[in-house]
């Protein structure tokens, strides 16, 4: 599906494709503990947008199958309330779960770990809603990671209990490992209809 068709489907609430603006793309050049997206480094200030839309492809530098990716808004470590719905495994042998927790970060979904095939990256599409409102913020992410045929998919909703405008998003693996070279982040601003 072309990106414009995907964005049009997501914006199916009266917004036009022109209401989506590319803010930046970044490919991680070397392993790093985290990557921070900021309004200051974007093509336009985030104050011009109602929502942010992030497409991410992530690997982390630790052994194992798949891991998780987290985000802290404005580098804040409290209070995030998270609802998961996920499924992992292979056809005929999988686990489905629904979880609810309070945590120090929002969850963006699964990522692939270093021991998986070199060309595999976990992928997620994430919307950060009402980033400039005086309300608590909502983060909705869907994605997954395939690990040589056995992987995971998930839908995660997070509420950040803070009314501050979002000016930065710090992304890191939930394992504490590094974001691997070649991981990619593409950020778009969504204007109000």
PDB file of C-alpha atoms in Angstrom:
ATOM      1  CA  UNK A   1       0.000   0.000   0.000  1.00  0.00           C
ATOM      2  CA  UNK A   2       1.508   3.383  -0.948  1.00  0.00           C
ATOM      3  CA  UNK A   3       2.154   5.751   1.949  1.00  0.00           C
ATOM      4  CA  UNK A   4      -0.410   8.273   0.670  1.00  0.00           C
ATOM      5  CA  UNK A   5      -3.100   5.560   0.665  1.00  0.00           C
ATOM      6  CA  UNK A   6      -2.140   4.501   4.188  1.00  0.00           C
ATOM      7  CA  UNK A   7      -2.211   8.092   5.428  1.00  0.00           C
ATOM      8  CA  UNK A   8      -5.534   8.647   3.681  1.00  0.00           C
ATOM      9  CA  UNK A   9      -7.007   5.602   5.422  1.00  0.00           C
ATOM     10  CA  UNK A  10      -5.764   6.799   8.811  1.00  0.00           C
ATOM     11  CA  UNK A  11      -7.136  10.276   8.121  1.00  0.00           C
ATOM     12  CA  UNK A  12     -10.580   8.992   7.219  1.00  0.00           C
ATOM     13  CA  UNK A  13     -12.188  11.438   9.636  1.00  0.00           C
ATOM     14  CA  UNK A  14     -12.444  14.364   7.241  1.00  0.00           C
ATOM     15  CA  UNK A  15      -8.754  15.276   6.991  1.00  0.00           C
ATOM     16  CA  UNK A  16      -7.076  15.512   3.600  1.00  0.00           C
ATOM     17  CA  UNK A  17      -3.680  14.064   2.667  1.00  0.00           C
ATOM     18  CA  UNK A  18      -2.371  17.646   2.667  1.00  0.00           C
ATOM     19  CA  UNK A  19      -3.024  17.686   6.433  1.00  0.00           C
ATOM     20  CA  UNK A  20      -0.188  15.149   6.873  1.00  0.00           C
ATOM     21  CA  UNK A  21       3.272  16.700   6.696  1.00  0.00           C
ATOM     22  CA  UNK A  22       6.601  14.888   6.802  1.00  0.00           C
ATOM     23  CA  UNK A  23       8.651  16.258   9.696  1.00  0.00           C
ATOM     24  CA  UNK A  24      11.753  14.092   9.389  1.00  0.00           C
ATOM     25  CA  UNK A  25      13.214  10.683   8.656  1.00  0.00           C
ATOM     26  CA  UNK A  26      16.155   9.243  10.547  1.00  0.00           C
ATOM     27  CA  UNK A  27      18.186   6.057  10.118  1.00  0.00           C
ATOM     28  CA  UNK A  28      20.274   5.199  13.187  1.00  0.00           C
ATOM     29  CA  UNK A  29      23.960   5.322  12.047  1.00  0.00           C
ATOM     30  CA  UNK A  30      25.425   3.404  15.013  1.00  0.00           C
ATOM     31  CA  UNK A  31      24.132   1.475  18.015  1.00  0.00           C
ATOM     32  CA  UNK A  32      22.740   3.840  20.659  1.00  0.00           C
ATOM     33  CA  UNK A  33      20.909   3.477  23.976  1.00  0.00           C
ATOM     34  CA  UNK A  34      18.027   5.684  22.806  1.00  0.00           C
ATOM     35  CA  UNK A  35      16.944   8.085  20.109  1.00  0.00           C
ATOM     36  CA  UNK A  36      15.131  11.346  20.838  1.00  0.00           C
ATOM     37  CA  UNK A  37      12.714  12.930  18.378  1.00  0.00           C
ATOM     38  CA  UNK A  38      12.240  16.641  19.110  1.00  0.00           C
ATOM     39  CA  UNK A  39      10.097  19.479  17.904  1.00  0.00           C
ATOM     40  CA  UNK A  40      13.232  21.624  17.562  1.00  0.00           C
ATOM     41  CA  UNK A  41      14.874  19.139  15.135  1.00  0.00           C
ATOM     42  CA  UNK A  42      11.732  18.732  12.984  1.00  0.00           C
ATOM     43  CA  UNK A  43      11.023  20.485   9.695  1.00  0.00           C
ATOM     44  CA  UNK A  44       8.274  22.428  11.511  1.00  0.00           C
ATOM     45  CA  UNK A  45       7.467  22.959  15.185  1.00  0.00           C
ATOM     46  CA  UNK A  46       5.078  20.414  16.678  1.00  0.00           C
ATOM     47  CA  UNK A  47       2.908  23.258  17.980  1.00  0.00           C
ATOM     48  CA  UNK A  48       1.421  23.425  14.465  1.00  0.00           C
ATOM     49  CA  UNK A  49      -0.100  19.936  14.737  1.00  0.00           C
ATOM     50  CA  UNK A  50      -2.887  18.204  16.581  1.00  0.00           C
ATOM     51  CA  UNK A  51      -1.298  14.726  16.409  1.00  0.00           C
ATOM     52  CA  UNK A  52       1.985  13.054  15.472  1.00  0.00           C
ATOM     53  CA  UNK A  53       2.206   9.880  13.362  1.00  0.00           C
ATOM     54  CA  UNK A  54       5.346   7.728  13.659  1.00  0.00           C
ATOM     55  CA  UNK A  55       6.434   4.812  11.486  1.00  0.00           C
ATOM     56  CA  UNK A  56       9.284   2.892  13.100  1.00  0.00           C
ATOM     57  CA  UNK A  57      11.429  -0.102  12.167  1.00  0.00           C
ATOM     58  CA  UNK A  58      13.594  -1.224  15.089  1.00  0.00           C
ATOM     59  CA  UNK A  59      16.181  -3.851  16.072  1.00  0.00           C
ATOM     60  CA  UNK A  60      17.912  -4.039  19.462  1.00  0.00           C
ATOM     61  CA  UNK A  61      21.388  -5.251  20.451  1.00  0.00           C
ATOM     62  CA  UNK A  62      20.577  -8.181  22.689  1.00  0.00           C
ATOM     63  CA  UNK A  63      20.169 -11.919  22.159  1.00  0.00           C
ATOM     64  CA  UNK A  64      16.816 -13.648  22.070  1.00  0.00           C
ATOM     65  CA  UNK A  65      13.782 -13.499  19.847  1.00  0.00           C
ATOM     66  CA  UNK A  66      11.693 -10.339  19.961  1.00  0.00           C
ATOM     67  CA  UNK A  67      11.826  -7.464  22.409  1.00  0.00           C
ATOM     68  CA  UNK A  68       9.830  -4.331  23.076  1.00  0.00           C
ATOM     69  CA  UNK A  69      10.152  -0.650  22.254  1.00  0.00           C
ATOM     70  CA  UNK A  70       9.132   2.100  24.661  1.00  0.00           C
ATOM     71  CA  UNK A  71       8.725   5.883  24.513  1.00  0.00           C
ATOM     72  CA  UNK A  72       8.880   8.582  27.147  1.00  0.00           C
ATOM     73  CA  UNK A  73       7.113  11.826  26.298  1.00  0.00           C
ATOM     74  CA  UNK A  74       9.151  14.899  27.277  1.00  0.00           C
ATOM     75  CA  UNK A  75      11.574  12.402  28.914  1.00  0.00           C
ATOM     76  CA  UNK A  76       9.006  11.912  31.715  1.00  0.00           C
ATOM     77  CA  UNK A  77       9.084   8.605  33.588  1.00  0.00           C
ATOM     78  CA  UNK A  78       5.567   8.764  35.110  1.00  0.00           C
ATOM     79  CA  UNK A  79       2.595   8.041  34.896  1.00  0.00           C
ATOM     80  CA  UNK A  80       1.677   5.903  31.886  1.00  0.00           C
ATOM     81  CA  UNK A  81      -1.337   3.557  31.942  1.00  0.00           C
ATOM     82  CA  UNK A  82      -1.079   0.845  29.307  1.00  0.00           C
ATOM     83  CA  UNK A  83      -3.537  -1.653  27.804  1.00  0.00           C
ATOM     84  CA  UNK A  84      -2.045  -4.437  25.627  1.00  0.00           C
ATOM     85  CA  UNK A  85      -3.635  -6.922  23.275  1.00  0.00           C
ATOM     86  CA  UNK A  86      -1.027  -9.185  21.717  1.00  0.00           C
ATOM     87  CA  UNK A  87      -0.425 -12.563  20.130  1.00  0.00           C
ATOM     88  CA  UNK A  88       2.904 -14.325  19.717  1.00  0.00           C
ATOM     89  CA  UNK A  89       4.205 -17.628  18.397  1.00  0.00           C
ATOM     90  CA  UNK A  90       3.707 -19.654  15.232  1.00  0.00           C
ATOM     91  CA  UNK A  91       0.599 -20.999  13.505  1.00  0.00           C
ATOM     92  CA  UNK A  92      -0.805 -23.764  15.682  1.00  0.00           C
ATOM     93  CA  UNK A  93       1.308 -22.771  18.685  1.00  0.00           C
ATOM     94  CA  UNK A  94       0.741 -19.247  19.921  1.00  0.00           C
ATOM     95  CA  UNK A  95      -0.100 -17.228  23.015  1.00  0.00           C
ATOM     96  CA  UNK A  96      -2.711 -14.475  23.176  1.00  0.00           C
ATOM     97  CA  UNK A  97      -2.915 -12.093  26.087  1.00  0.00           C
ATOM     98  CA  UNK A  98      -4.522  -8.876  27.253  1.00  0.00           C
ATOM     99  CA  UNK A  99      -2.655  -6.967  29.913  1.00  0.00           C
ATOM    100  CA  UNK A 100      -3.068  -3.731  31.811  1.00  0.00           C
ATOM    101  CA  UNK A 101      -0.323  -2.001  33.741  1.00  0.00           C
ATOM    102  CA  UNK A 102       1.057   1.276  35.006  1.00  0.00           C
ATOM    103  CA  UNK A 103       4.588   1.951  33.830  1.00  0.00           C
ATOM    104  CA  UNK A 104       7.393   4.513  33.384  1.00  0.00           C
ATOM    105  CA  UNK A 105       6.866   4.803  29.605  1.00  0.00           C
ATOM    106  CA  UNK A 106       4.474   4.260  26.722  1.00  0.00           C
ATOM    107  CA  UNK A 107       4.863   1.036  24.749  1.00  0.00           C
ATOM    108  CA  UNK A 108       5.319   1.275  20.970  1.00  0.00           C
ATOM    109  CA  UNK A 109       5.251  -2.476  20.207  1.00  0.00           C
ATOM    110  CA  UNK A 110       7.683  -5.243  19.365  1.00  0.00           C
ATOM    111  CA  UNK A 111      11.183  -5.040  17.926  1.00  0.00           C
ATOM    112  CA  UNK A 112      13.544  -7.663  16.527  1.00  0.00           C
ATOM    113  CA  UNK A 113      16.627  -8.652  18.508  1.00  0.00           C
ATOM    114  CA  UNK A 114      20.200  -9.048  17.298  1.00  0.00           C
ATOM    115  CA  UNK A 115      20.075 -12.855  17.121  1.00  0.00           C
ATOM    116  CA  UNK A 116      17.297 -12.785  14.482  1.00  0.00           C
ATOM    117  CA  UNK A 117      17.974 -12.731  10.738  1.00  0.00           C
ATOM    118  CA  UNK A 118      19.936  -9.564   9.844  1.00  0.00           C
ATOM    119  CA  UNK A 119      17.263  -8.209   7.494  1.00  0.00           C
ATOM    120  CA  UNK A 120      14.395  -8.428  10.001  1.00  0.00           C
ATOM    121  CA  UNK A 121      13.141  -5.366  11.872  1.00  0.00           C
ATOM    122  CA  UNK A 122      10.146  -4.969  14.133  1.00  0.00           C
ATOM    123  CA  UNK A 123       7.698  -2.428  12.712  1.00  0.00           C
ATOM    124  CA  UNK A 124       5.095  -0.195  14.319  1.00  0.00           C
ATOM    125  CA  UNK A 125       2.703   2.572  13.356  1.00  0.00           C
ATOM    126  CA  UNK A 126       2.037   4.914  16.268  1.00  0.00           C
ATOM    127  CA  UNK A 127      -0.244   7.913  16.741  1.00  0.00           C
ATOM    128  CA  UNK A 128       0.441  10.439  19.504  1.00  0.00           C
ATOM    129  CA  UNK A 129      -2.895  12.235  19.944  1.00  0.00           C
ATOM    130  CA  UNK A 130      -3.738  15.732  21.181  1.00  0.00           C
ATOM    131  CA  UNK A 131      -0.079  16.614  21.679  1.00  0.00           C
ATOM    132  CA  UNK A 132      -0.803  20.312  22.287  1.00  0.00           C
ATOM    133  CA  UNK A 133      -4.074  20.066  24.210  1.00  0.00           C
ATOM    134  CA  UNK A 134      -4.445  20.667  27.912  1.00  0.00           C
ATOM    135  CA  UNK A 135      -5.638  17.063  28.285  1.00  0.00           C
ATOM    136  CA  UNK A 136      -3.881  13.790  29.109  1.00  0.00           C
ATOM    137  CA  UNK A 137      -2.161  12.362  26.024  1.00  0.00           C
ATOM    138  CA  UNK A 138      -3.053   9.127  24.224  1.00  0.00           C
ATOM    139  CA  UNK A 139      -0.598   6.907  22.347  1.00  0.00           C
ATOM    140  CA  UNK A 140      -1.969   4.121  20.103  1.00  0.00           C
ATOM    141  CA  UNK A 141       0.463   1.719  18.458  1.00  0.00           C
ATOM    142  CA  UNK A 142       0.085  -1.368  16.294  1.00  0.00           C
ATOM    143  CA  UNK A 143       2.832  -3.506  14.885  1.00  0.00           C
ATOM    144  CA  UNK A 144       4.896  -6.594  15.293  1.00  0.00           C
ATOM    145  CA  UNK A 145       8.118  -8.464  14.730  1.00  0.00           C
ATOM    146  CA  UNK A 146       8.717 -11.628  12.749  1.00  0.00           C
ATOM    147  CA  UNK A 147      11.608 -13.717  13.987  1.00  0.00           C
ATOM    148  CA  UNK A 148      12.360 -16.316  11.308  1.00  0.00           C
ATOM    149  CA  UNK A 149       8.691 -17.292  11.091  1.00  0.00           C
ATOM    150  CA  UNK A 150       7.761 -17.014  14.780  1.00  0.00           C
ATOM    151  CA  UNK A 151       6.901 -13.552  15.937  1.00  0.00           C
ATOM    152  CA  UNK A 152       4.455 -11.286  17.665  1.00  0.00           C
ATOM    153  CA  UNK A 153       1.794  -8.731  16.789  1.00  0.00           C
ATOM    154  CA  UNK A 154       0.133  -6.278  19.096  1.00  0.00           C
ATOM    155  CA  UNK A 155      -2.168  -3.347  19.654  1.00  0.00           C
ATOM    156  CA  UNK A 156      -1.189  -1.112  22.546  1.00  0.00           C
ATOM    157  CA  UNK A 157      -2.956   1.945  23.958  1.00  0.00           C
ATOM    158  CA  UNK A 158      -1.232   4.179  26.490  1.00  0.00           C
ATOM    159  CA  UNK A 159      -2.541   7.169  28.416  1.00  0.00           C
ATOM    160  CA  UNK A 160       0.111   9.582  29.666  1.00  0.00           C
ATOM    161  CA  UNK A 161      -1.340  11.341  32.688  1.00  0.00           C
ATOM    162  CA  UNK A 162       0.114  14.740  31.876  1.00  0.00           C
ATOM    163  CA  UNK A 163      -1.392  17.864  30.316  1.00  0.00           C
ATOM    164  CA  UNK A 164       1.883  19.376  29.034  1.00  0.00           C
ATOM    165  CA  UNK A 165       2.414  19.868  25.308  1.00  0.00           C
ATOM    166  CA  UNK A 166       4.626  17.123  23.829  1.00  0.00           C
ATOM    167  CA  UNK A 167       7.979  18.531  22.679  1.00  0.00           C
ATOM    168  CA  UNK A 168      10.100  15.360  22.618  1.00  0.00           C
ATOM    169  CA  UNK A 169       9.774  11.579  22.385  1.00  0.00           C
ATOM    170  CA  UNK A 170      12.623   9.417  23.732  1.00  0.00           C
ATOM    171  CA  UNK A 171      12.600   5.937  22.133  1.00  0.00           C
ATOM    172  CA  UNK A 172      14.534   2.982  23.558  1.00  0.00           C
ATOM    173  CA  UNK A 173      14.298  -0.817  23.862  1.00  0.00           C
ATOM    174  CA  UNK A 174      12.417  -1.874  26.996  1.00  0.00           C
ATOM    175  CA  UNK A 175      15.205  -4.405  27.721  1.00  0.00           C
ATOM    176  CA  UNK A 176      17.761  -1.650  28.332  1.00  0.00           C
ATOM    177  CA  UNK A 177      19.800  -2.771  25.287  1.00  0.00           C
ATOM    178  CA  UNK A 178      20.754  -0.447  22.426  1.00  0.00           C
ATOM    179  CA  UNK A 179      18.771   0.560  19.344  1.00  0.00           C
ATOM    180  CA  UNK A 180      20.724  -1.090  16.497  1.00  0.00           C
ATOM    181  CA  UNK A 181      22.312   0.545  13.492  1.00  0.00           C
ATOM    182  CA  UNK A 182      19.823   0.670  10.589  1.00  0.00           C
ATOM    183  CA  UNK A 183      16.728   1.203  12.736  1.00  0.00           C
ATOM    184  CA  UNK A 184      14.521   3.882  11.171  1.00  0.00           C
ATOM    185  CA  UNK A 185      12.026   6.510  12.327  1.00  0.00           C
ATOM    186  CA  UNK A 186       9.721   8.537  10.050  1.00  0.00           C
ATOM    187  CA  UNK A 187       7.633  11.225  11.751  1.00  0.00           C
ATOM    188  CA  UNK A 188       4.605  13.078  10.342  1.00  0.00           C
ATOM    189  CA  UNK A 189       2.533  15.916  11.756  1.00  0.00           C
ATOM    190  CA  UNK A 190      -1.271  15.737  11.477  1.00  0.00           C
ATOM    191  CA  UNK A 191      -3.192  19.007  11.390  1.00  0.00           C
ATOM    192  CA  UNK A 192      -6.694  19.365  12.822  1.00  0.00           C
ATOM    193  CA  UNK A 193      -9.449  18.986  10.220  1.00  0.00           C
TER     194      UNK A 193
END
